[in-house]
């Protein structure tokens, strides 16, 4: 016979069980759990189980050395999916296994990550299934190092970690301080599985931080026609703006890209040519937007008269073009910006970077300006990388060293999401 207490507790247990059953924050997320060969590999079993219980579809990939520590059977049982080990293994379809897995992943988590796999990732070596799959994937890669403290502190490992940290897509989950398996004490213990799980969840869920927000982004350099064949242009390739638009779209924003460069994306792209075209399109969309990000290099001047015929060579040595001022799109929109809108401008400077950028920040009534020194070779215009200083209207200042434009864009999305959430929380006046 059940006592009263027993029946109460079994009800509670049932409710608890159903809450646990329905708790699946990582539902619809495919995570590749890469396991490399260190003693912390045994913790990958807990991790696999936790990720699965949080709703993720987990596929384990073991390096040959990882198999010295745990078996594929443990991981396939815990993930409820086959565990993968063979670089040249057979899949159900025609695609090689590393490509198949690479395409599946929303996130690749390598835990534990030994000095060896970190070195391979940093240098692009792909001599096993895990390293090949990472190279073939476009997914974010989170790396949880675990090794002897001397191995971690070795300049080679530190350099490799630096390379990964500064590479778009990669994130290091720092190891902890403590006693490691060999008895040495120091930094090198793999982060606790709970904290790895929290980092994974934060990374996968943070991507929706701009969900429901309309973000208008400009990209590329305007072209101001002189005649039917010539124009005044600049060196902007549109890469920064496109990276910005991709990053915002990845976080769930309703993105509109106004670009001088044609690009095929799932979000709307309005292709424009001149500053006036860009002004017209941006002005038409601005009112309905939560944020405007102007990465475009807009020509400040255009030819006063556009010749309808190709201008011919003349006897004279000189050709004088008369220019007239273009509208300053940001300046105009900064004046009509509502309190619930955020405007981020970019400043391309060849001298007095900070003072020129901060003047533009104030004059154009921006919330943030991203200043880049365009005299530094190999970054800025046309390059995949940039190094910038972000200035905020609130006095904030942040230096981002050279990194891929997409990584800069991801960081700006973090800042934008924070600003928009502050606006949402602010009392309505
Ligand atoms: O396109 P990429 O090759 O990736 O290169 C990226 C970049 C170097 C173009 C980018 O990082 C950058 O610096 N963009 C801003 C270039 C620029 O025009 O800066 P500016 O200091 O002249 O203008 C300041 C701000 O006012 C910019 O946000 C600009 O879009 C805006 N502006 C400028 C002139 C104008 N008539 N109207 C504007 O709205």
Short mmCIF file of C-alpha atoms and ligand atoms in Angstrom, two decimals:
data_model
loop_
_atom_site.label_atom_id
_atom_site.label_comp_id
_atom_site.label_asym_id
_atom_site.label_seq_id
_atom_site.Cartn_x
_atom_site.Cartn_y
_atom_site.Cartn_z
CA UNK A 1 0.00 0.00 0.00
CA UNK A 2 1.28 3.51 -0.83
CA UNK A 3 1.58 6.07 1.92
CA UNK A 4 0.43 9.68 1.25
CA UNK A 5 4.03 10.84 1.13
CA UNK A 6 4.94 8.21 -1.45
CA UNK A 7 2.11 9.13 -3.81
CA UNK A 8 3.01 12.86 -3.53
CA UNK A 9 6.62 12.14 -4.34
CA UNK A 10 5.77 9.90 -7.29
CA UNK A 11 3.53 12.67 -8.73
CA UNK A 12 6.40 15.10 -8.31
CA UNK A 13 8.78 12.63 -9.93
CA UNK A 14 6.43 12.20 -12.87
CA UNK A 15 6.12 15.97 -13.35
CA UNK A 16 9.87 16.27 -13.09
CA UNK A 17 10.35 13.47 -15.60
CA UNK A 18 8.03 15.12 -18.11
CA UNK A 19 9.75 18.49 -17.62
CA UNK A 20 13.08 16.80 -18.30
CA UNK A 21 11.62 15.01 -21.31
CA UNK A 22 10.37 18.29 -22.78
CA UNK A 23 13.52 20.26 -21.96
CA UNK A 24 15.34 20.31 -25.26
CA UNK A 25 16.96 23.70 -25.84
CA UNK A 26 19.33 22.20 -28.41
CA UNK A 27 16.55 20.57 -30.41
CA UNK A 28 17.17 20.62 -34.19
CA UNK A 29 20.87 21.26 -33.63
CA UNK A 30 23.34 18.80 -35.07
CA UNK A 31 26.55 18.69 -33.10
CA UNK A 32 29.63 16.78 -34.14
CA UNK A 33 31.50 15.79 -31.00
CA UNK A 34 35.15 15.35 -31.95
CA UNK A 35 37.17 13.34 -29.46
CA UNK A 36 40.96 13.29 -29.61
CA UNK A 37 43.33 11.02 -27.74
CA UNK A 38 43.87 12.17 -24.18
CA UNK A 39 42.81 10.82 -20.82
CA UNK A 40 39.99 13.42 -20.66
CA UNK A 41 38.38 11.45 -23.52
CA UNK A 42 36.39 9.57 -20.87
CA UNK A 43 34.58 12.85 -20.10
CA UNK A 44 33.37 12.95 -23.71
CA UNK A 45 30.91 10.22 -22.69
CA UNK A 46 29.24 12.54 -20.16
CA UNK A 47 29.31 15.36 -22.65
CA UNK A 48 27.73 13.21 -25.37
CA UNK A 49 24.99 12.14 -23.02
CA UNK A 50 24.31 15.70 -21.77
CA UNK A 51 24.19 17.14 -25.28
CA UNK A 52 21.75 14.45 -26.36
CA UNK A 53 19.56 14.94 -23.29
CA UNK A 54 19.43 18.66 -24.15
CA UNK A 55 17.88 17.77 -27.49
CA UNK A 56 20.91 17.83 -29.82
CA UNK A 57 21.49 15.27 -32.55
CA UNK A 58 25.02 14.24 -31.62
CA UNK A 59 27.47 12.44 -33.89
CA UNK A 60 30.77 11.40 -32.35
CA UNK A 61 33.99 11.36 -34.35
CA UNK A 62 37.00 9.74 -32.72
CA UNK A 63 40.62 10.12 -33.77
CA UNK A 64 42.62 6.86 -33.89
CA UNK A 65 44.32 7.85 -30.59
CA UNK A 66 40.99 8.55 -28.90
CA UNK A 67 40.14 4.88 -29.43
CA UNK A 68 42.99 4.01 -27.08
CA UNK A 69 40.99 5.69 -24.30
CA UNK A 70 37.30 5.07 -25.08
CA UNK A 71 35.41 2.89 -27.49
CA UNK A 72 33.15 3.93 -30.36
CA UNK A 73 30.53 1.66 -28.79
CA UNK A 74 30.31 3.86 -25.64
CA UNK A 75 29.78 6.96 -27.74
CA UNK A 76 27.34 5.41 -30.18
CA UNK A 77 25.26 4.10 -27.26
CA UNK A 78 25.23 7.49 -25.54
CA UNK A 79 24.58 9.57 -28.66
CA UNK A 80 22.20 6.97 -30.15
CA UNK A 81 23.99 7.49 -33.46
CA UNK A 82 26.84 5.51 -35.01
CA UNK A 83 30.26 6.77 -33.90
CA UNK A 84 32.71 7.54 -36.71
CA UNK A 85 36.41 6.74 -36.81
CA UNK A 86 37.52 5.80 -40.30
CA UNK A 87 38.74 8.49 -42.66
CA UNK A 88 37.72 6.39 -45.61
CA UNK A 89 34.60 4.87 -44.04
CA UNK A 90 31.53 4.08 -46.10
CA UNK A 91 28.37 6.19 -45.72
CA UNK A 92 24.85 5.33 -46.76
CA UNK A 93 25.11 7.75 -49.67
CA UNK A 94 27.79 8.47 -52.26
CA UNK A 95 29.49 11.38 -50.48
CA UNK A 96 32.72 10.74 -48.51
CA UNK A 97 32.05 10.51 -44.78
CA UNK A 98 34.03 13.64 -43.77
CA UNK A 99 32.04 15.73 -46.27
CA UNK A 100 28.78 14.19 -45.20
CA UNK A 101 29.44 14.94 -41.53
CA UNK A 102 30.84 18.40 -42.32
CA UNK A 103 27.64 19.39 -44.08
CA UNK A 104 25.43 18.10 -41.28
CA UNK A 105 26.95 20.10 -38.46
CA UNK A 106 25.57 23.24 -36.84
CA UNK A 107 28.56 23.10 -34.56
CA UNK A 108 31.67 21.02 -34.14
CA UNK A 109 32.82 20.57 -30.56
CA UNK A 110 36.25 19.07 -30.01
CA UNK A 111 36.51 17.88 -26.43
CA UNK A 112 39.04 16.94 -25.37
CA UNK A 113 41.34 18.70 -27.84
CA UNK A 114 44.95 17.56 -27.54
CA UNK A 115 47.99 19.65 -28.53
CA UNK A 116 48.19 17.43 -31.62
CA UNK A 117 44.68 18.10 -32.97
CA UNK A 118 45.04 21.82 -32.15
CA UNK A 119 48.29 21.91 -34.17
CA UNK A 120 46.59 20.11 -37.06
CA UNK A 121 43.66 22.53 -37.07
CA UNK A 122 45.97 25.55 -36.91
CA UNK A 123 48.03 24.39 -39.86
CA UNK A 124 45.32 22.74 -41.94
CA UNK A 125 46.63 19.18 -41.73
CA UNK A 126 43.88 16.66 -42.37
CA UNK A 127 45.20 13.15 -41.97
CA UNK A 128 42.28 11.67 -40.06
CA UNK A 129 38.48 11.85 -40.18
CA UNK A 130 38.15 14.56 -37.52
CA UNK A 131 40.70 17.01 -38.95
CA UNK A 132 39.43 16.43 -42.52
CA UNK A 133 35.86 17.01 -41.45
CA UNK A 134 36.71 20.28 -39.66
CA UNK A 135 38.51 21.55 -42.75
CA UNK A 136 35.57 20.64 -44.96
CA UNK A 137 32.95 22.22 -42.73
CA UNK A 138 31.56 25.75 -42.62
CA UNK A 139 30.23 25.23 -39.10
CA UNK A 140 31.47 26.94 -35.96
CA UNK A 141 34.20 24.98 -34.17
CA UNK A 142 34.53 25.00 -30.40
CA UNK A 143 37.74 23.60 -28.99
CA UNK A 144 38.15 22.46 -25.37
CA UNK A 145 41.90 21.89 -24.83
CA UNK A 146 43.03 19.23 -22.36
CA UNK A 147 46.68 18.42 -21.83
CA UNK A 148 49.67 18.59 -19.53
CA UNK A 149 50.33 22.21 -18.38
CA UNK A 150 53.81 22.26 -19.96
CA UNK A 151 52.35 21.13 -23.27
CA UNK A 152 49.70 23.85 -23.02
CA UNK A 153 52.24 26.55 -22.17
CA UNK A 154 54.65 25.47 -24.90
CA UNK A 155 55.08 28.35 -27.38
CA UNK A 156 54.02 26.09 -30.25
CA UNK A 157 50.70 25.23 -28.59
CA UNK A 158 50.14 28.84 -27.53
CA UNK A 159 50.81 30.00 -31.09
CA UNK A 160 48.40 27.40 -32.47
CA UNK A 161 45.71 28.44 -30.01
CA UNK A 162 46.26 32.10 -30.97
CA UNK A 163 45.87 31.18 -34.63
CA UNK A 164 42.57 29.42 -33.94
CA UNK A 165 41.29 32.16 -31.66
CA UNK A 166 41.81 34.78 -34.35
CA UNK A 167 40.28 32.65 -37.04
CA UNK A 168 36.65 33.16 -37.85
CA UNK A 169 34.46 30.21 -36.73
CA UNK A 170 36.75 29.03 -33.94
CA UNK A 171 36.22 29.47 -30.24
CA UNK A 172 38.44 28.16 -27.46
CA UNK A 173 36.80 26.95 -24.25
CA UNK A 174 39.65 27.69 -21.81
CA UNK A 175 41.04 24.80 -19.80
CA UNK A 176 40.96 24.93 -16.01
CA UNK A 177 43.70 25.07 -13.41
CA UNK A 178 44.17 21.97 -11.26
CA UNK A 179 45.85 18.62 -11.00
CA UNK A 180 46.00 16.82 -14.35
CA UNK A 181 46.06 13.05 -14.85
CA UNK A 182 49.88 12.78 -14.76
CA UNK A 183 49.95 14.47 -11.34
CA UNK A 184 51.25 17.86 -12.53
CA UNK A 185 49.41 20.92 -11.31
CA UNK A 186 48.67 23.86 -13.59
CA UNK A 187 46.42 24.97 -16.38
CA UNK A 188 45.47 22.21 -18.79
CA UNK A 189 42.53 20.36 -17.23
CA UNK A 190 39.64 20.25 -19.68
CA UNK A 191 36.84 22.66 -18.69
CA UNK A 192 34.05 21.00 -16.69
CA UNK A 193 31.49 19.28 -18.91
CA UNK A 194 28.74 21.54 -17.50
CA UNK A 195 30.65 24.63 -18.51
CA UNK A 196 31.35 23.18 -21.98
CA UNK A 197 27.64 22.47 -22.33
CA UNK A 198 26.83 26.07 -21.28
CA UNK A 199 29.31 27.47 -23.84
CA UNK A 200 27.81 25.31 -26.58
CA UNK A 201 24.27 26.32 -25.68
CA UNK A 202 25.24 29.99 -25.46
CA UNK A 203 26.90 29.79 -28.86
CA UNK A 204 24.06 27.98 -30.58
CA UNK A 205 21.30 29.97 -28.97
CA UNK A 206 23.04 33.36 -29.17
CA UNK A 207 22.61 33.18 -32.89
CA UNK A 208 18.98 34.17 -32.56
CA UNK A 209 19.83 37.40 -30.68
CA UNK A 210 18.72 39.58 -33.60
CA UNK A 211 15.58 37.60 -34.23
CA UNK A 212 12.67 39.85 -35.19
CA UNK A 213 14.93 42.86 -35.81
CA UNK A 214 15.07 44.59 -39.17
CA UNK A 215 18.64 45.46 -40.06
CA UNK A 216 19.52 47.54 -43.10
CA UNK A 217 23.12 47.22 -44.29
CA UNK A 218 25.02 48.94 -47.10
CA UNK A 219 28.00 47.44 -48.90
CA UNK A 220 30.49 48.31 -51.61
CA UNK A 221 31.68 51.47 -53.25
CA UNK A 222 29.40 53.74 -55.24
CA UNK A 223 30.19 54.46 -58.89
CA UNK A 224 29.57 57.94 -60.15
CA UNK A 225 29.32 58.00 -63.96
CA UNK A 226 31.37 60.38 -66.04
CA UNK A 227 30.14 59.10 -69.41
CA UNK A 228 28.66 55.78 -70.66
CA UNK A 229 31.97 53.94 -70.07
CA UNK A 230 33.73 55.72 -67.22
CA UNK A 231 32.99 56.38 -63.61
CA UNK A 232 34.54 57.71 -60.39
CA UNK A 233 34.79 54.79 -58.00
CA UNK A 234 36.73 53.52 -55.02
CA UNK A 235 38.40 50.34 -53.83
CA UNK A 236 35.55 48.94 -51.71
CA UNK A 237 34.82 45.32 -52.61
CA UNK A 238 31.65 44.99 -50.51
CA UNK A 239 33.22 42.20 -48.41
CA UNK A 240 32.72 44.00 -45.10
CA UNK A 241 29.07 44.78 -45.78
CA UNK A 242 28.30 41.30 -47.04
CA UNK A 243 30.00 39.76 -43.98
CA UNK A 244 27.88 42.06 -41.81
CA UNK A 245 24.68 41.04 -43.59
CA UNK A 246 25.53 37.32 -43.38
CA UNK A 247 26.32 37.59 -39.67
CA UNK A 248 23.10 39.48 -38.90
CA UNK A 249 21.03 37.04 -40.96
CA UNK A 250 22.71 34.15 -39.11
CA UNK A 251 21.40 35.63 -35.87
CA UNK A 252 17.86 35.67 -37.14
CA UNK A 253 17.67 39.34 -38.22
CA UNK A 254 15.42 40.35 -41.06
CA UNK A 255 18.25 41.67 -43.24
CA UNK A 256 18.13 44.01 -46.23
CA UNK A 257 21.38 44.59 -48.06
CA UNK A 258 21.83 47.63 -50.27
CA UNK A 259 24.94 46.86 -52.27
CA UNK A 260 26.90 48.05 -55.27
CA UNK A 261 28.14 44.46 -55.65
CA UNK A 262 25.80 41.70 -56.83
CA UNK A 263 25.53 38.80 -54.45
CA UNK A 264 23.16 35.86 -54.24
CA UNK A 265 21.66 35.44 -50.77
CA UNK A 266 18.45 34.30 -49.13
CA UNK A 267 17.79 37.82 -47.79
CA UNK A 268 16.81 40.69 -50.12
CA UNK A 269 19.70 42.42 -51.89
CA UNK A 270 19.06 45.76 -53.63
CA UNK A 271 21.80 46.45 -56.14
CA UNK A 272 22.55 50.14 -56.60
CA UNK A 273 25.20 52.09 -58.44
CA UNK A 274 25.49 55.69 -57.37
CA UNK A 275 25.36 57.51 -54.03
CA UNK A 276 22.00 58.94 -55.04
CA UNK A 277 20.63 55.45 -55.83
CA UNK A 278 21.89 54.25 -52.46
CA UNK A 279 20.37 57.26 -50.69
CA UNK A 280 16.98 56.65 -52.31
CA UNK A 281 16.89 52.97 -51.34
CA UNK A 282 18.23 53.43 -47.82
CA UNK A 283 15.88 56.34 -47.10
CA UNK A 284 12.88 54.33 -48.30
CA UNK A 285 13.72 51.46 -45.92
CA UNK A 286 15.13 53.33 -42.94
CA UNK A 287 11.89 54.11 -41.14
CA UNK A 288 10.94 50.43 -40.85
CA UNK A 289 14.34 49.41 -39.53
CA UNK A 290 15.71 48.82 -36.06
CA UNK A 291 19.28 49.35 -37.21
CA UNK A 292 21.26 50.79 -40.10
CA UNK A 293 24.86 49.73 -40.66
CA UNK A 294 26.68 51.75 -43.33
CA UNK A 295 29.84 49.94 -44.37
CA UNK A 296 29.60 51.34 -47.91
CA UNK A 297 32.21 53.71 -49.23
CA UNK A 298 29.96 56.41 -50.63
CA UNK A 299 31.51 58.90 -53.03
CA UNK A 300 31.43 62.37 -51.55
CA UNK A 301 31.42 63.95 -55.02
CA UNK A 302 30.02 63.10 -58.44
CA UNK A 303 30.55 64.69 -61.87
CA UNK A 304 28.29 67.69 -62.19
CA UNK A 305 27.42 66.70 -65.73
CA UNK A 306 27.32 63.15 -67.11
CA UNK A 307 28.18 63.04 -70.78
CA UNK A 308 25.68 61.01 -72.78
CA UNK A 309 28.45 60.13 -75.28
CA UNK A 310 31.89 58.69 -74.62
CA UNK A 311 34.22 61.62 -74.01
CA UNK A 312 36.74 61.76 -76.86
CA UNK A 313 40.44 62.45 -76.69
CA UNK A 314 41.11 66.05 -77.59
CA UNK A 315 44.15 68.01 -78.66
CA UNK A 316 44.34 69.43 -75.17
CA UNK A 317 46.53 67.70 -72.56
CA UNK A 318 43.97 68.24 -69.80
CA UNK A 319 40.40 67.32 -69.15
CA UNK A 320 38.64 69.22 -66.41
CA UNK A 321 35.81 67.43 -64.65
CA UNK A 322 33.55 69.57 -62.55
CA UNK A 323 32.31 67.76 -59.44
CA UNK A 324 29.39 68.42 -57.16
CA UNK A 325 28.74 67.21 -53.64
CA UNK A 326 26.78 64.00 -53.09
CA UNK A 327 24.26 63.74 -50.27
CA UNK A 328 25.74 62.40 -47.03
CA UNK A 329 23.29 59.56 -46.36
CA UNK A 330 24.35 58.97 -42.76
CA UNK A 331 24.31 62.64 -41.92
CA UNK A 332 20.76 62.98 -43.22
CA UNK A 333 19.48 59.86 -41.46
CA UNK A 334 21.29 60.70 -38.21
CA UNK A 335 19.08 63.79 -38.05
CA UNK A 336 15.80 61.90 -38.31
CA UNK A 337 16.82 58.79 -36.35
CA UNK A 338 14.34 57.74 -33.65
CA UNK A 339 15.45 56.81 -30.11
CA UNK A 340 14.60 53.18 -30.80
CA UNK A 341 16.90 52.99 -33.82
CA UNK A 342 20.63 52.25 -33.86
CA UNK A 343 22.97 53.60 -36.52
CA UNK A 344 26.47 52.23 -37.00
CA UNK A 345 28.81 54.01 -39.40
CA UNK A 346 32.27 53.10 -40.66
CA UNK A 347 35.13 55.54 -41.07
CA UNK A 348 37.90 54.93 -43.59
CA UNK A 349 40.76 57.18 -42.54
CA UNK A 350 44.25 57.75 -43.86
CA UNK A 351 45.31 60.06 -41.00
CA UNK A 352 44.21 61.11 -37.50
CA UNK A 353 42.13 57.93 -37.26
CA UNK A 354 40.61 58.47 -33.84
CA UNK A 355 39.93 62.18 -33.97
CA UNK A 356 38.42 62.03 -37.48
CA UNK A 357 36.29 59.01 -36.59
CA UNK A 358 35.03 60.51 -33.35
CA UNK A 359 34.13 63.75 -35.14
CA UNK A 360 32.08 61.73 -37.65
CA UNK A 361 30.44 59.83 -34.79
CA UNK A 362 29.23 63.07 -33.23
CA UNK A 363 28.49 65.03 -36.38
CA UNK A 364 26.39 62.25 -37.91
CA UNK A 365 24.63 61.42 -34.60
CA UNK A 366 25.71 57.76 -34.72
CA UNK A 367 25.54 55.18 -31.94
CA UNK A 368 28.81 53.61 -33.00
CA UNK A 369 31.52 54.14 -35.56
CA UNK A 370 33.98 51.52 -36.78
CA UNK A 371 37.24 53.22 -37.65
CA UNK A 372 39.77 51.64 -39.98
CA UNK A 373 43.16 52.92 -41.02
CA UNK A 374 43.18 52.37 -44.77
CA UNK A 375 46.92 53.06 -45.09
CA UNK A 376 47.83 49.71 -43.45
CA UNK A 377 48.77 47.29 -46.26
CA UNK A 378 46.77 44.07 -46.80
CA UNK A 379 43.75 45.02 -44.71
CA UNK A 380 40.70 47.21 -45.23
CA UNK A 381 39.67 47.74 -48.85
CA UNK A 382 39.34 44.50 -50.79
CA UNK A 383 40.96 42.27 -48.18
CA UNK A 384 39.26 39.45 -46.24
CA UNK A 385 40.68 40.93 -43.03
CA UNK A 386 40.55 44.21 -41.23
CA UNK A 387 41.71 45.78 -37.95
CA UNK A 388 39.35 48.33 -36.46
CA UNK A 389 38.65 50.55 -33.49
CA UNK A 390 35.02 50.72 -32.43
CA UNK A 391 33.94 53.96 -30.81
CA UNK A 392 30.59 54.28 -29.05
CA UNK A 393 28.52 57.42 -28.54
CA UNK A 394 28.66 56.51 -24.83
CA UNK A 395 32.46 56.90 -24.84
CA UNK A 396 33.18 53.17 -25.22
CA UNK A 397 36.28 52.26 -27.22
CA UNK A 398 37.44 48.83 -28.33
CA UNK A 399 40.38 47.78 -30.48
CA UNK A 400 39.91 44.71 -32.66
CA UNK A 401 43.28 43.49 -33.98
CA UNK A 402 43.60 42.08 -37.48
CA UNK A 403 40.97 39.41 -38.00
CA UNK A 404 38.57 38.22 -40.71
CA UNK A 405 35.84 40.69 -41.60
CA UNK A 406 33.27 38.06 -40.65
CA UNK A 407 34.70 37.90 -37.12
CA UNK A 408 34.44 41.71 -36.89
CA UNK A 409 30.87 41.45 -38.15
CA UNK A 410 30.01 38.83 -35.52
CA UNK A 411 31.39 41.09 -32.81
CA UNK A 412 29.43 44.06 -34.11
CA UNK A 413 26.30 41.90 -34.08
CA UNK A 414 26.96 41.16 -30.39
CA UNK A 415 27.21 44.89 -29.69
CA UNK A 416 24.14 45.65 -31.77
CA UNK A 417 22.09 42.96 -30.00
CA UNK A 418 23.12 44.45 -26.63
CA UNK A 419 22.11 47.97 -27.70
CA UNK A 420 18.77 46.82 -29.08
CA UNK A 421 18.01 44.88 -25.94
CA UNK A 422 18.84 47.97 -23.81
CA UNK A 423 16.34 49.93 -25.92
CA UNK A 424 13.69 47.24 -25.38
CA UNK A 425 14.24 47.28 -21.61
CA UNK A 426 14.24 51.10 -21.31
CA UNK A 427 11.03 52.53 -19.82
CA UNK A 428 8.78 54.16 -22.43
CA UNK A 429 8.94 57.94 -21.93
O1 LIG B 1 34.15 46.87 -48.94
P1 LIG B 1 35.48 46.33 -48.42
O2 LIG B 1 36.48 46.08 -49.52
O3 LIG B 1 35.26 45.13 -47.54
O4 LIG B 1 36.14 47.45 -47.51
C1 LIG B 1 35.57 47.85 -46.29
C2 LIG B 1 35.66 49.38 -46.09
C3 LIG B 1 37.11 49.81 -46.02
C4 LIG B 1 34.96 50.10 -47.25
C5 LIG B 1 34.90 49.68 -44.75
O5 LIG B 1 35.57 49.08 -43.70
C6 LIG B 1 34.78 51.18 -44.51
O6 LIG B 1 35.66 51.80 -43.92
N1 LIG B 1 33.65 51.80 -44.93
C7 LIG B 1 33.40 53.23 -44.83
C8 LIG B 1 34.05 53.94 -45.99
C9 LIG B 1 33.75 55.44 -46.00
O7 LIG B 1 33.14 55.89 -46.90
O8 LIG B 1 34.12 56.06 -44.92
P2 LIG B 1 33.87 57.69 -44.73
O9 LIG B 1 34.73 58.00 -43.57
O10 LIG B 1 34.08 58.41 -45.98
O11 LIG B 1 32.34 57.80 -44.33
C10 LIG B 1 31.87 57.71 -43.00
C11 LIG B 1 30.50 57.06 -42.99
O12 LIG B 1 29.56 57.88 -43.67
C12 LIG B 1 30.44 55.71 -43.67
O13 LIG B 1 29.63 54.86 -42.88
C13 LIG B 1 29.79 56.01 -45.01
O14 LIG B 1 29.02 54.88 -45.46
C14 LIG B 1 28.93 57.18 -44.71
N2 LIG B 1 28.79 58.12 -45.84
C15 LIG B 1 29.88 58.70 -46.40
C16 LIG B 1 29.73 59.60 -47.43
C17 LIG B 1 28.45 59.88 -47.90
N3 LIG B 1 28.25 60.72 -48.89
N4 LIG B 1 27.38 59.29 -47.33
C18 LIG B 1 27.53 58.43 -46.31
O15 LIG B 1 26.55 57.91 -45.79
#
